[in-house]
Short mmCIF file of C-alpha atoms in Angstrom, two decimals:
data_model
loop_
_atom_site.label_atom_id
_atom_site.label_comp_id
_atom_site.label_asym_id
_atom_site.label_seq_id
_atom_site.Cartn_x
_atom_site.Cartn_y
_atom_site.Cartn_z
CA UNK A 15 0.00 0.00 0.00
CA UNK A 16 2.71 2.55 1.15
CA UNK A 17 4.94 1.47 -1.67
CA UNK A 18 2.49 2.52 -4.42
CA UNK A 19 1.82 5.94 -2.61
CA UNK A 20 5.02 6.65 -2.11
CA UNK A 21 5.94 6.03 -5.94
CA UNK A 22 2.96 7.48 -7.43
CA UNK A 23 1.59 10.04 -5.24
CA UNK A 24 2.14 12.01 -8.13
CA UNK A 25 0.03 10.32 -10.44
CA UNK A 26 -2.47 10.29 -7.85
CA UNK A 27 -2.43 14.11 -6.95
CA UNK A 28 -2.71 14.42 -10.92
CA UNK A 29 -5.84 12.16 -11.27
CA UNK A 30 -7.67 13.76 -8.01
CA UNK A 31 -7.11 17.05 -9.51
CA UNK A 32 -8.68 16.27 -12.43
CA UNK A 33 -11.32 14.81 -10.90
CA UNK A 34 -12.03 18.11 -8.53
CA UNK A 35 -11.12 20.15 -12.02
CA UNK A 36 -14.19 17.87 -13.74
CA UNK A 37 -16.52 18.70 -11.24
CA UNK A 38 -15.95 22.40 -11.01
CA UNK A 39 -16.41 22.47 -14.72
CA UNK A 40 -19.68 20.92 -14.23
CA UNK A 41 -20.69 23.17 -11.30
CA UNK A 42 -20.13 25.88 -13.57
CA UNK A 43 -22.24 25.10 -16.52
CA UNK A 44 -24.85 23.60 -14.28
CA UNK A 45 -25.62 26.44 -11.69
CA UNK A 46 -26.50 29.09 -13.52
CA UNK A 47 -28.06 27.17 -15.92
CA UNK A 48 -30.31 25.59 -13.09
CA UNK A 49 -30.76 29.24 -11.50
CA UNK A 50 -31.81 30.43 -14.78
CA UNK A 51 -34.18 27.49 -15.58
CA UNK A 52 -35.62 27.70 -11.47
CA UNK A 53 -36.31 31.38 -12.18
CA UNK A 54 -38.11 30.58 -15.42
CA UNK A 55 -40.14 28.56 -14.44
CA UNK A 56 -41.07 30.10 -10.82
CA UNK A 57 -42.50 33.12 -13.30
CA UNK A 58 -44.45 31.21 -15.85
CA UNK A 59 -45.30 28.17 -13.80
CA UNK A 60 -47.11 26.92 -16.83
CA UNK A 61 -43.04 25.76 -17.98
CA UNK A 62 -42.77 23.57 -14.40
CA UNK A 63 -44.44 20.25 -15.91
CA UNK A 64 -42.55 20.24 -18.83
CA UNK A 65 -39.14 21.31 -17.40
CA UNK A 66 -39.51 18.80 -14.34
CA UNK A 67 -40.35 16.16 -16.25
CA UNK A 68 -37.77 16.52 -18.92
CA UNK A 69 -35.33 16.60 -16.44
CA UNK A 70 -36.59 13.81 -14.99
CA UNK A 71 -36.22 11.56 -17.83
CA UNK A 72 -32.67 12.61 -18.72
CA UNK A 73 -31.60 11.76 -14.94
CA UNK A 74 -33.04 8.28 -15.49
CA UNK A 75 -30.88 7.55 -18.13
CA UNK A 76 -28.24 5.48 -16.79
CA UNK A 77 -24.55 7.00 -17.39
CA UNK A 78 -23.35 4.25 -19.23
CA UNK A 79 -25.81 4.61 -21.54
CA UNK A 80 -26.22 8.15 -21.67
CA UNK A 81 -22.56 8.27 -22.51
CA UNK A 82 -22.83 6.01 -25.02
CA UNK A 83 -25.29 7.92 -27.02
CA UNK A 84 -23.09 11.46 -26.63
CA UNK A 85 -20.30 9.75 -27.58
CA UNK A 86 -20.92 9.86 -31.76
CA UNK A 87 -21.93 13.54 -30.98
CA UNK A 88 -19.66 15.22 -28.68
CA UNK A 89 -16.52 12.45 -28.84
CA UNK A 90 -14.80 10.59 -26.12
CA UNK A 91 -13.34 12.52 -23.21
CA UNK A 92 -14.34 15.07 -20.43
CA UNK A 93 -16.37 16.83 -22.78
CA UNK A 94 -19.01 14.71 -23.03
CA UNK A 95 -18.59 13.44 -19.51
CA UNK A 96 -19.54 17.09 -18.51
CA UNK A 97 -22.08 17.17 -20.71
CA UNK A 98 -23.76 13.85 -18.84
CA UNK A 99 -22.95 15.62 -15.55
CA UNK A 100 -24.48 18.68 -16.09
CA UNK A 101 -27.49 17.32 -17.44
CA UNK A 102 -27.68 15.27 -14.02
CA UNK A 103 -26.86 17.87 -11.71
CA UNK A 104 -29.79 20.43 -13.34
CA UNK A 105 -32.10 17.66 -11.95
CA UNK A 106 -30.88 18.42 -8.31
CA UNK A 107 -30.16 22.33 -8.94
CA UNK A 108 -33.39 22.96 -10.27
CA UNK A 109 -35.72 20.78 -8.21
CA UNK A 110 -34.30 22.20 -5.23
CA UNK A 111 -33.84 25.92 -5.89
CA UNK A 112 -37.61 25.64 -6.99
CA UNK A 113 -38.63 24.05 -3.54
CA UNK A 114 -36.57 26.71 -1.87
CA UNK A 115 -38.55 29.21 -4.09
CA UNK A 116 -42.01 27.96 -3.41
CA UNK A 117 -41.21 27.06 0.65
CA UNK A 118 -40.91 30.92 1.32
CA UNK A 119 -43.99 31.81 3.60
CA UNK A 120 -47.04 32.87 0.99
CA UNK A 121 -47.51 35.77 3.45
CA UNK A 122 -44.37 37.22 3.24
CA UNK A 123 -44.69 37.47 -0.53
CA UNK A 124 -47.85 38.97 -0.27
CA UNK A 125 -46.50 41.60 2.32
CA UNK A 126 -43.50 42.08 -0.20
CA UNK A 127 -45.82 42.84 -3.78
CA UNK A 128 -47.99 45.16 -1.52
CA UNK A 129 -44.99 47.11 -0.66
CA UNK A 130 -44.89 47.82 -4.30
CA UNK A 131 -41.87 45.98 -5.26
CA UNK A 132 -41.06 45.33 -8.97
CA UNK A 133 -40.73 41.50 -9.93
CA UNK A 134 -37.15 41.60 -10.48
CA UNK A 135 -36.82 43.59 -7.13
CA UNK A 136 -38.66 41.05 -4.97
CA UNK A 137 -36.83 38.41 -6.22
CA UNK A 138 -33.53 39.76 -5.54
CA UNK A 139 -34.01 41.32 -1.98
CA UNK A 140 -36.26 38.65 -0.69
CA UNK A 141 -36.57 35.56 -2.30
CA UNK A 142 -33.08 35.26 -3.28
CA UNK A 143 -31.77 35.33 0.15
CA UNK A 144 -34.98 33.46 1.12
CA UNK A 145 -33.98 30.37 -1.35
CA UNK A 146 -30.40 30.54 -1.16
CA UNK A 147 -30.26 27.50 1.52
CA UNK A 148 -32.25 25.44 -0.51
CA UNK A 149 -30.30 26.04 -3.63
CA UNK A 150 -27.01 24.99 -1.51
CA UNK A 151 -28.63 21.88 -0.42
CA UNK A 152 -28.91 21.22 -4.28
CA UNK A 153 -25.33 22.08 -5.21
CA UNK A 154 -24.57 19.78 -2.43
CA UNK A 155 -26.33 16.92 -4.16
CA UNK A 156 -25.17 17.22 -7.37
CA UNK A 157 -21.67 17.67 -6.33
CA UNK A 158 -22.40 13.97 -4.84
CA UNK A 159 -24.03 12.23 -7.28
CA UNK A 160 -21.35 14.02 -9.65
CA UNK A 161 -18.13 13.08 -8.50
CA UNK A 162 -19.05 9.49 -7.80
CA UNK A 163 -20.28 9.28 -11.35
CA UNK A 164 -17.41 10.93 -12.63
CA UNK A 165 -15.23 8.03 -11.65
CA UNK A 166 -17.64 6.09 -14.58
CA UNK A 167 -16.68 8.74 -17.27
CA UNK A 168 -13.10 6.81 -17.37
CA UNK A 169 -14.91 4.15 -19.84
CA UNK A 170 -15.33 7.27 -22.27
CA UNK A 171 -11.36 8.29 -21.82
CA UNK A 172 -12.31 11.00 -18.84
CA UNK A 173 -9.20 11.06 -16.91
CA UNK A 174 -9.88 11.15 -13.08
CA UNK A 175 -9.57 9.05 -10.07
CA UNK A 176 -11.48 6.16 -12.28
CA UNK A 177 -8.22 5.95 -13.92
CA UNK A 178 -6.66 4.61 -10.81
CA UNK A 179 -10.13 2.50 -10.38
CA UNK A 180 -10.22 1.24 -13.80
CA UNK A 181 -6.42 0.12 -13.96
CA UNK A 182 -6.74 -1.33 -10.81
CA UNK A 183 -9.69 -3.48 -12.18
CA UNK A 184 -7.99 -4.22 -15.00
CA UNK A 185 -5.01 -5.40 -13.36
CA UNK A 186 -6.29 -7.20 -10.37
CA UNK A 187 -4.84 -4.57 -8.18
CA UNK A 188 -6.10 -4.53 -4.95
CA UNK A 189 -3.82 -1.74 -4.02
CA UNK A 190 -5.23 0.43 -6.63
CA UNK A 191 -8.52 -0.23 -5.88
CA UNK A 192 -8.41 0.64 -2.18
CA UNK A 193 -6.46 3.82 -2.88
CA UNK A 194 -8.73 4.79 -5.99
CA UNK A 195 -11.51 4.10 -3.48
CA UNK A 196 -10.02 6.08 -0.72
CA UNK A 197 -9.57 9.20 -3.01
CA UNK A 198 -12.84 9.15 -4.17
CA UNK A 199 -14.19 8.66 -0.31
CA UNK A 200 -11.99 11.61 0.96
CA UNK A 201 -13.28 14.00 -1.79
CA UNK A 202 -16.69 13.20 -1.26
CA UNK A 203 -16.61 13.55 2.43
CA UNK A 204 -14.42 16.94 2.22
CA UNK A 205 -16.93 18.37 -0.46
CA UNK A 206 -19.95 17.08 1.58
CA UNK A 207 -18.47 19.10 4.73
CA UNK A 208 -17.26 22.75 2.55
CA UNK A 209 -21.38 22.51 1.10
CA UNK A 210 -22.66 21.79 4.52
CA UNK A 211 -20.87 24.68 6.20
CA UNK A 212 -21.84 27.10 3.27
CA UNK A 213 -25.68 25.75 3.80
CA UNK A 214 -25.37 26.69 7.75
CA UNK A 215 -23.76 29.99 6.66
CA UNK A 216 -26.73 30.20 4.37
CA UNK A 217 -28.93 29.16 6.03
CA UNK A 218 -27.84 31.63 9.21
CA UNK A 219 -28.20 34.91 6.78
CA UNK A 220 -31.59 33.63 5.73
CA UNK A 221 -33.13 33.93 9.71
CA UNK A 222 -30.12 35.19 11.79
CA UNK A 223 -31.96 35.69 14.85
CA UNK A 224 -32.49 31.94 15.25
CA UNK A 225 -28.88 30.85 15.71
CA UNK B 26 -62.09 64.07 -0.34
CA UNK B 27 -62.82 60.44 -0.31
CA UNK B 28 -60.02 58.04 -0.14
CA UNK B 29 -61.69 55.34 -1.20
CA UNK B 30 -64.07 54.71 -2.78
CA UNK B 31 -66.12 51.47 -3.78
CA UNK B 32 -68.47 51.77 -6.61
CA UNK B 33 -70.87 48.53 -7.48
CA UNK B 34 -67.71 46.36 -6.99
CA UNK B 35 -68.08 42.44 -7.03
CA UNK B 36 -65.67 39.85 -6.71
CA UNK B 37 -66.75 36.09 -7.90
CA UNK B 38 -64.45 33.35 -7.47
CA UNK B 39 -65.34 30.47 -9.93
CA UNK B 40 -69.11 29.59 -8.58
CA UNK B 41 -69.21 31.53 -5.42
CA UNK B 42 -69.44 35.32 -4.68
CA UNK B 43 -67.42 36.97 -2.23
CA UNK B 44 -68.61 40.53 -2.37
CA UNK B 45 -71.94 41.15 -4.42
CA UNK B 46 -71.61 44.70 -5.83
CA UNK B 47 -70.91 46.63 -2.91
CA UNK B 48 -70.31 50.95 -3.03
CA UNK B 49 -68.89 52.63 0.28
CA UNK B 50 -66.68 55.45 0.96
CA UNK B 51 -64.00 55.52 3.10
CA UNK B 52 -63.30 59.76 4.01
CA UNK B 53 -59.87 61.06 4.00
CA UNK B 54 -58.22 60.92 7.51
CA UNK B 55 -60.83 58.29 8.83
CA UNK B 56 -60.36 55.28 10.48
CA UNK B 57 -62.92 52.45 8.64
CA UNK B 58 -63.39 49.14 10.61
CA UNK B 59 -64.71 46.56 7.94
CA UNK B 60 -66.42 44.13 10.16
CA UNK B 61 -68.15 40.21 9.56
CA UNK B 62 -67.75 36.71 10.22
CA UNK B 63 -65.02 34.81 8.04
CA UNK B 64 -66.22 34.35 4.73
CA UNK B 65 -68.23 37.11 4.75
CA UNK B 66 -65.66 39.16 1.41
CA UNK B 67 -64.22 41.80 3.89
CA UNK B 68 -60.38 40.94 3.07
CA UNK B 69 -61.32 40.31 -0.23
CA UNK B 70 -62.64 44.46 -0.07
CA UNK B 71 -59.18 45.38 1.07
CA UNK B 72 -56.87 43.12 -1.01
CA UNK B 73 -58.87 44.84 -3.97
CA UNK B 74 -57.61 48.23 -2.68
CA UNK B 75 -54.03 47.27 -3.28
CA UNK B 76 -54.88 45.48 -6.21
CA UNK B 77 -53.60 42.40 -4.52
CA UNK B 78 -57.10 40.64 -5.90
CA UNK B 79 -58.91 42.16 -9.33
CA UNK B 80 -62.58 42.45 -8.85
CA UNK B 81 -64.64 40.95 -11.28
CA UNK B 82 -66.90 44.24 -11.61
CA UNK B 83 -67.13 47.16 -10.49
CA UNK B 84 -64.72 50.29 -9.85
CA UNK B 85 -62.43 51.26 -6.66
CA UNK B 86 -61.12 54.96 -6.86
CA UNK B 87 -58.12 55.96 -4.97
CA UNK B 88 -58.59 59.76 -4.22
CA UNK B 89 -60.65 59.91 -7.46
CA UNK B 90 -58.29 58.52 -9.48
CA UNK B 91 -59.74 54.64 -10.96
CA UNK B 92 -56.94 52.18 -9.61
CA UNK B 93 -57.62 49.87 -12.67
CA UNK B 94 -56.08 52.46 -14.57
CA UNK B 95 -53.28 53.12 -11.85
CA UNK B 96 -49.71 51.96 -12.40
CA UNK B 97 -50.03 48.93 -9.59
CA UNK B 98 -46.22 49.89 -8.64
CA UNK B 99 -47.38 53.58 -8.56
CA UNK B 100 -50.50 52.35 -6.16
CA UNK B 101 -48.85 50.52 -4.16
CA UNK B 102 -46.48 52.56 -2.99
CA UNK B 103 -48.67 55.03 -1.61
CA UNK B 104 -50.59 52.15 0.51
CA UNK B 105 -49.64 50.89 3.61
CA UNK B 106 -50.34 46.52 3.85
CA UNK B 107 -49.95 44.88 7.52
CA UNK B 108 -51.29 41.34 7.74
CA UNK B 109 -52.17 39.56 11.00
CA UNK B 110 -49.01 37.50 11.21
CA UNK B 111 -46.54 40.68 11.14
CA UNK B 112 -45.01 38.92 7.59
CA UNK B 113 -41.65 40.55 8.58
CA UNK B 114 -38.47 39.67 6.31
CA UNK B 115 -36.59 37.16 9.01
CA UNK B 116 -33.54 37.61 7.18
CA UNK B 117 -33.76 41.48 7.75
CA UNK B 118 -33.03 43.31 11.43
CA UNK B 119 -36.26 45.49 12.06
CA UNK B 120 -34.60 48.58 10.99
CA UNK B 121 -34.03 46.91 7.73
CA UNK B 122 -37.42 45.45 7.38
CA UNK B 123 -38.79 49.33 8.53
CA UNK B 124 -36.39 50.47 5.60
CA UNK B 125 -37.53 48.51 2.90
CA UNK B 126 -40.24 50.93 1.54
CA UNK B 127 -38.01 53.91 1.94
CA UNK B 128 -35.52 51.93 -0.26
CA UNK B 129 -37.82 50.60 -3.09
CA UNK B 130 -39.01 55.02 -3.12
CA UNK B 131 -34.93 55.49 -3.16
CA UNK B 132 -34.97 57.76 -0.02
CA UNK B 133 -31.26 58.56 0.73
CA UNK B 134 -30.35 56.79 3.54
CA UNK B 135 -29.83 59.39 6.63
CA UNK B 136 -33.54 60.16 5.78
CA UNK B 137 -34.12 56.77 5.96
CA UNK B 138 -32.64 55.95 9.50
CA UNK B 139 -34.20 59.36 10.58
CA UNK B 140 -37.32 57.45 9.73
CA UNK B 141 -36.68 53.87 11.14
CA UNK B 142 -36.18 55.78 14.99
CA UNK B 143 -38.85 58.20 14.56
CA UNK B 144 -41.17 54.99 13.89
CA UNK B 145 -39.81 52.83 16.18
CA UNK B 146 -40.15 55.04 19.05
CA UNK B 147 -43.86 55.85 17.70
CA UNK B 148 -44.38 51.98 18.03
CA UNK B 149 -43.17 52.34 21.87
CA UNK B 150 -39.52 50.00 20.99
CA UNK B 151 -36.59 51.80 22.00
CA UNK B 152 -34.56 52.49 18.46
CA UNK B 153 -30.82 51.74 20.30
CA UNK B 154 -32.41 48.18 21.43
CA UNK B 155 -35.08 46.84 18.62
CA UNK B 156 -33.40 48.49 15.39
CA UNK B 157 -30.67 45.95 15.14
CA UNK B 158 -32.87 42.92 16.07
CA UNK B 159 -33.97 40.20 13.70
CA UNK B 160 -37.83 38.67 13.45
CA UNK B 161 -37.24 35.63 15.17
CA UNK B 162 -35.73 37.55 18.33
CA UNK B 163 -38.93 39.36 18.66
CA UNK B 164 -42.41 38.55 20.80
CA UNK B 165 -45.71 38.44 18.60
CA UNK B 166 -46.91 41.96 19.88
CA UNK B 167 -43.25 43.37 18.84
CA UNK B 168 -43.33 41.85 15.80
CA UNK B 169 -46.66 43.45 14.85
CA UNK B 170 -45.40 46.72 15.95
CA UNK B 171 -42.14 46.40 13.59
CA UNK B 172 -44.65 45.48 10.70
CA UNK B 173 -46.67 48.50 11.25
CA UNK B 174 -43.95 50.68 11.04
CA UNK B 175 -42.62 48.99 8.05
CA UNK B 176 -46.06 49.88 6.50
CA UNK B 177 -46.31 53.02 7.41
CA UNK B 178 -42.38 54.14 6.69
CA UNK B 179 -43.08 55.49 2.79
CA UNK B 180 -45.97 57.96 4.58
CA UNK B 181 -48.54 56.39 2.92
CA UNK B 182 -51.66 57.93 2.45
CA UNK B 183 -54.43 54.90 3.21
CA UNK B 184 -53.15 52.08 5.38
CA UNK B 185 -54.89 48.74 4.93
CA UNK B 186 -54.98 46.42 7.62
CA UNK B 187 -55.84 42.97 8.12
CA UNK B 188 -56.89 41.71 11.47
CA UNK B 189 -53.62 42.78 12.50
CA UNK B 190 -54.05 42.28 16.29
CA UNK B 191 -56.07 38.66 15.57
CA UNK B 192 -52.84 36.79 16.82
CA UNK B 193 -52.00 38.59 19.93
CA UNK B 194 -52.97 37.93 23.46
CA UNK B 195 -55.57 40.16 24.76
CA UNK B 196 -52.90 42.66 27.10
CA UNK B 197 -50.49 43.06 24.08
CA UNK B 198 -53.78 43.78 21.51
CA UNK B 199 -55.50 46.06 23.52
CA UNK B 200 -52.31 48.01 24.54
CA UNK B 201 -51.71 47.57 20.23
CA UNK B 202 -55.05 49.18 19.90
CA UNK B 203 -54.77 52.39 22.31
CA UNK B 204 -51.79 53.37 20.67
CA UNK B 205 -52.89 52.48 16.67
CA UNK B 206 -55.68 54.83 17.92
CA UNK B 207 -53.20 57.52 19.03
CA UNK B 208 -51.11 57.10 15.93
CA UNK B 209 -53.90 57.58 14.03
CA UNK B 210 -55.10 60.72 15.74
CA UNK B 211 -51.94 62.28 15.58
CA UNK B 212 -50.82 61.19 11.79
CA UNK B 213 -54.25 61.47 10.19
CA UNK B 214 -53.39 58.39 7.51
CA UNK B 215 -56.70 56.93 6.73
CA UNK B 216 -56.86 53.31 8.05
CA UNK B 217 -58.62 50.56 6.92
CA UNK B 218 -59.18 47.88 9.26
CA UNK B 219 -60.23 44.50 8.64
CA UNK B 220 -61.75 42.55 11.96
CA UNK B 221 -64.18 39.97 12.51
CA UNK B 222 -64.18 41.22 16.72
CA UNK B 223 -66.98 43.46 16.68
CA UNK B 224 -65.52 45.05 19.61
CA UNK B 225 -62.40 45.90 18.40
CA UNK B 226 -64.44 47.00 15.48
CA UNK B 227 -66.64 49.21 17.62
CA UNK B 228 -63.41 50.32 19.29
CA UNK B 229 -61.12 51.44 16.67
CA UNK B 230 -63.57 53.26 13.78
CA UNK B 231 -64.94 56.48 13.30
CA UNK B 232 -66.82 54.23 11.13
CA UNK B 233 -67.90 50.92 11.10
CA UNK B 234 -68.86 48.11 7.85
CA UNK B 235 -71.04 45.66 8.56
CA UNK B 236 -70.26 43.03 6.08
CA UNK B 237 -72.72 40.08 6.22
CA UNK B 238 -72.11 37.19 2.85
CA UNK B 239 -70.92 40.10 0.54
CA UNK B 240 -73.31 42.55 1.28
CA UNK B 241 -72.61 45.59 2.58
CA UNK B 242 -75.41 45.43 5.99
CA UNK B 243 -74.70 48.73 7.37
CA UNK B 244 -72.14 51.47 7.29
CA UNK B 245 -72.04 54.23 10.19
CA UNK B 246 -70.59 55.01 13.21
CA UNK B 247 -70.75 53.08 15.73
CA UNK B 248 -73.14 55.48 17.66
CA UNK B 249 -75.59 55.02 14.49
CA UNK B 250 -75.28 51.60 14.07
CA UNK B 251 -76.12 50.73 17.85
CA UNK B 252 -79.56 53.05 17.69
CA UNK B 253 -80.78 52.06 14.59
CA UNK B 254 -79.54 48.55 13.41
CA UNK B 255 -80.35 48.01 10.01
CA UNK B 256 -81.90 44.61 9.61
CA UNK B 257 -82.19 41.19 11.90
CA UNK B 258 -78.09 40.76 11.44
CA UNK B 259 -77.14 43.55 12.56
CA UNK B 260 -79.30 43.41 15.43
CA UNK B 261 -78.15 39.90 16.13
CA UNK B 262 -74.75 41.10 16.15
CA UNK B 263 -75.05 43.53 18.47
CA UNK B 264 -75.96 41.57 21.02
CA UNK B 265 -71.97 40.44 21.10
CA UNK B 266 -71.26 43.81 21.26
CA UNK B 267 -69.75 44.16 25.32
CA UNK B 268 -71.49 46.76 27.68
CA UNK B 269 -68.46 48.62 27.45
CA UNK B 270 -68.22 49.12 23.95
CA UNK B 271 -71.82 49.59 24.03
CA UNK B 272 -71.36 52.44 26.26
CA UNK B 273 -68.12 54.21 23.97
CA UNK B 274 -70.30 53.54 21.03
CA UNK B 275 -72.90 55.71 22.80
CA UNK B 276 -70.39 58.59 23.38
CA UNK B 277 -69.48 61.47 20.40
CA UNK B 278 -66.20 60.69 19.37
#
């Protein structure tokens, strides 16, 4: 075990870094994407159904598969493994920014158009704020669900910590396996601790007299 | 002048009718409790004010002017809304919730604070100990307080109210009352009031609106309505009505 992290901590570093660099990419396409879609569709609720549901069906397609079919479009590599990713993560981003959205007290919206705000204002100075836990708990998810999937996106020539996975299943390397495994673990767990502290911090500036 | 004024308006919702062409005037500088059992179209009367709710027929004039054919930003500002839970922002401190009319009518911001204190010491909280506090760190009655001031920071000219004090125990709403009363008297806003407590309705307006299934039953002071109801309703109600609002009621106000 030692012996292969001492000679290819390197190689490691490298394939963790490209994993975290895969999943900021993502993050990037996929949240304002989401916010923009969320805000869409909290104005002309008529668009929830159909944005919902087509979301819904893309995150049911299984990431093999869904990789397989991008593949003659977009090529093999991260590319189209971002491409997969973001399409899962909106599913997360946007359900949950809309919850946030529509869990804001009915009354307090009422008390905020009768003030006389504009749309654009009322959105910014209350519900914004209002939301913003929710639409952390989201970003939360989809970092999740993306950077265990991400290990996957190897098959289609993403480089990442499935590297070290893959080789290690290709090789019968139990040493590469555990510490392809224990990257992955660590990553999650560090992400899933940075998003929960941002939703307390959030989640504080949304009702600070509670804490 | 009139400050409002209700001309033949209904309001249907699908099947059922909520008001059924009602016309009443509400005087500059008066205080107008709009009284009647739940169900009975009185908050639908005031949301129409603000536009909050379209009525179906009908016109409302805001001094003179038709509001249909107001700007609704334009209306609103100039209308004071507090609900019976307060509504406040919780991720605003109450100066900041106070503020947030003054901001949206781009008041600079030392008039603004000038404001906040002047209003918070109106509403009986001490500025140096309530402006800096959030929602959640306030009781129900100071909570109600912040929201009034919030609604009445842009100097509105009509403030609409709905069962504001329905939440609060009866010490904290009848202090809440004496000194609405006061405020009134010494700002001259005209108030709208929306209760279903014919006491407090007896107690707080110059004028009172009997509202029975959305029909208008009677509108007069209380003094009128109490020696000559109008029909068996209002006669039934006033038999609620306590001896010692009976007894204010009798007295010029």
């Amino acid at each position: 075990m030692t012996a292969y992290l001492l000679h290819y901590y390197g190689y490691m570093l490298r394939a963790a870094a490209s994993h975290i660099e895969m999943i900021a990419l993502v993050m990037l396409f996929a949240i304002p994407v989401s916010a923009a879609l969320s805000v869409l569709v909290h104005v002309f609720r008529f668009l929830a159904v159909p944005v919902i549901t087509i979301l819904e069906i893309l995150y049911t397609i299984p990431s093999l598969a869904f990789f397989a079919i991008l593949t003659p479009i977009s090529g093999l590599g991260v590319k189209t493994a971002v491409i997969v990713l973001v399409c899962y993560s909106l599913f997360f981003l946007v359900r949950n920014f809309l919850a946030g959205l529509e869990g804001i007290d009915p009354l307090i919206i009422e008390a905020a158009q009768a003030m006389g705000y504009s749309r654009a204002g009322m959105f910014l100075k209350i519900e914004l704020p209002l939301a913003m836990p929710a639409l952390i708990a989201g970003t939360r998810l989809a970092c999740m669900s993306s950077i265990g999937i991400a290990c996957i996106a190897y098959a289609i020539g993403a480089e990442g910590i499935g590297s070290i996975l893959f080789e290690g299943m290709r090789q019968m390397s139990y040493v590469k396996i555990a510490w392809g495994v224990i990257l992955v673990v660590t990553l999650s767990v560090a992400v899933n601790n940075l998003m929960a502290a941002a939703e307390r911090y959030f989640a504080r500036r949304a009702d600070p007299g509670r804490t | 002048m009139n400050a409002i004024e209700f001309e033949d308006v209904k309001k249907s919702y699908g099947s059922g009718e909520a008001v059924r062409g009602i016309s009443m005037a509400v005087g500059e500088g008066s205080l107008v409790a709009l009284m009647g059992a739940s169900g009975s179209g009185k908050t639908t009367m005031l949301k129409m004010v603000n536009r909050l709710v379209a009525p179906t027929s009908g016109k409302i004039l805001f001094f003179g002017e038709d509001t249909a054919s107001m700007d609704v930003i334009a209306l609103r500002k100039r209308i004071g809304y507090v609900l019976q839970s307060a509504a406040l922002f919780p991720h605003m401190t109450a100066a900041g919730n106070i503020s947030t009319i003054p901001d949206i009518l781009g008041w600079d911001k030392a008039r603004t604070k000038l404001r906040v204190k002047e209003l918070l010491s109106l509403m009986g909280l001490d500025p140096d100990k309530f402006a800096g506090r959030y929602p959640s760190q306030l009781s129900g009655g100071e909570q109600q307080r912040v929201g009034i001031a919030r609604a009445m920071a842009g100097e509105p000219s009509v403030l609409l109210m709905d069962e504001p004090f329905g939440a609060l125990d009866v010490i904290t709403r009848s202090r809440l009352q004496d000194d609405l009363l006061s405020i009134h008297r010494r700002s001259g806003t005209t108030i709208l009031f929306v209760t279903h407590d014919i006491d407090e309705a007896f107690r707080m307006g110059n004028k009172v609106a009997v509202m029975n299934r959305g029909v208008l039953a009677q509108y007069g002071t209380p003094r009128e309505i109490v020696e000559n109801p109008k029909d068996g309703y209002v006669r039934q109600l006033l038999n609620f009505l306590s001896v010692e609002a009976l007894k204010r009621a009798g007295e010029p106000k």
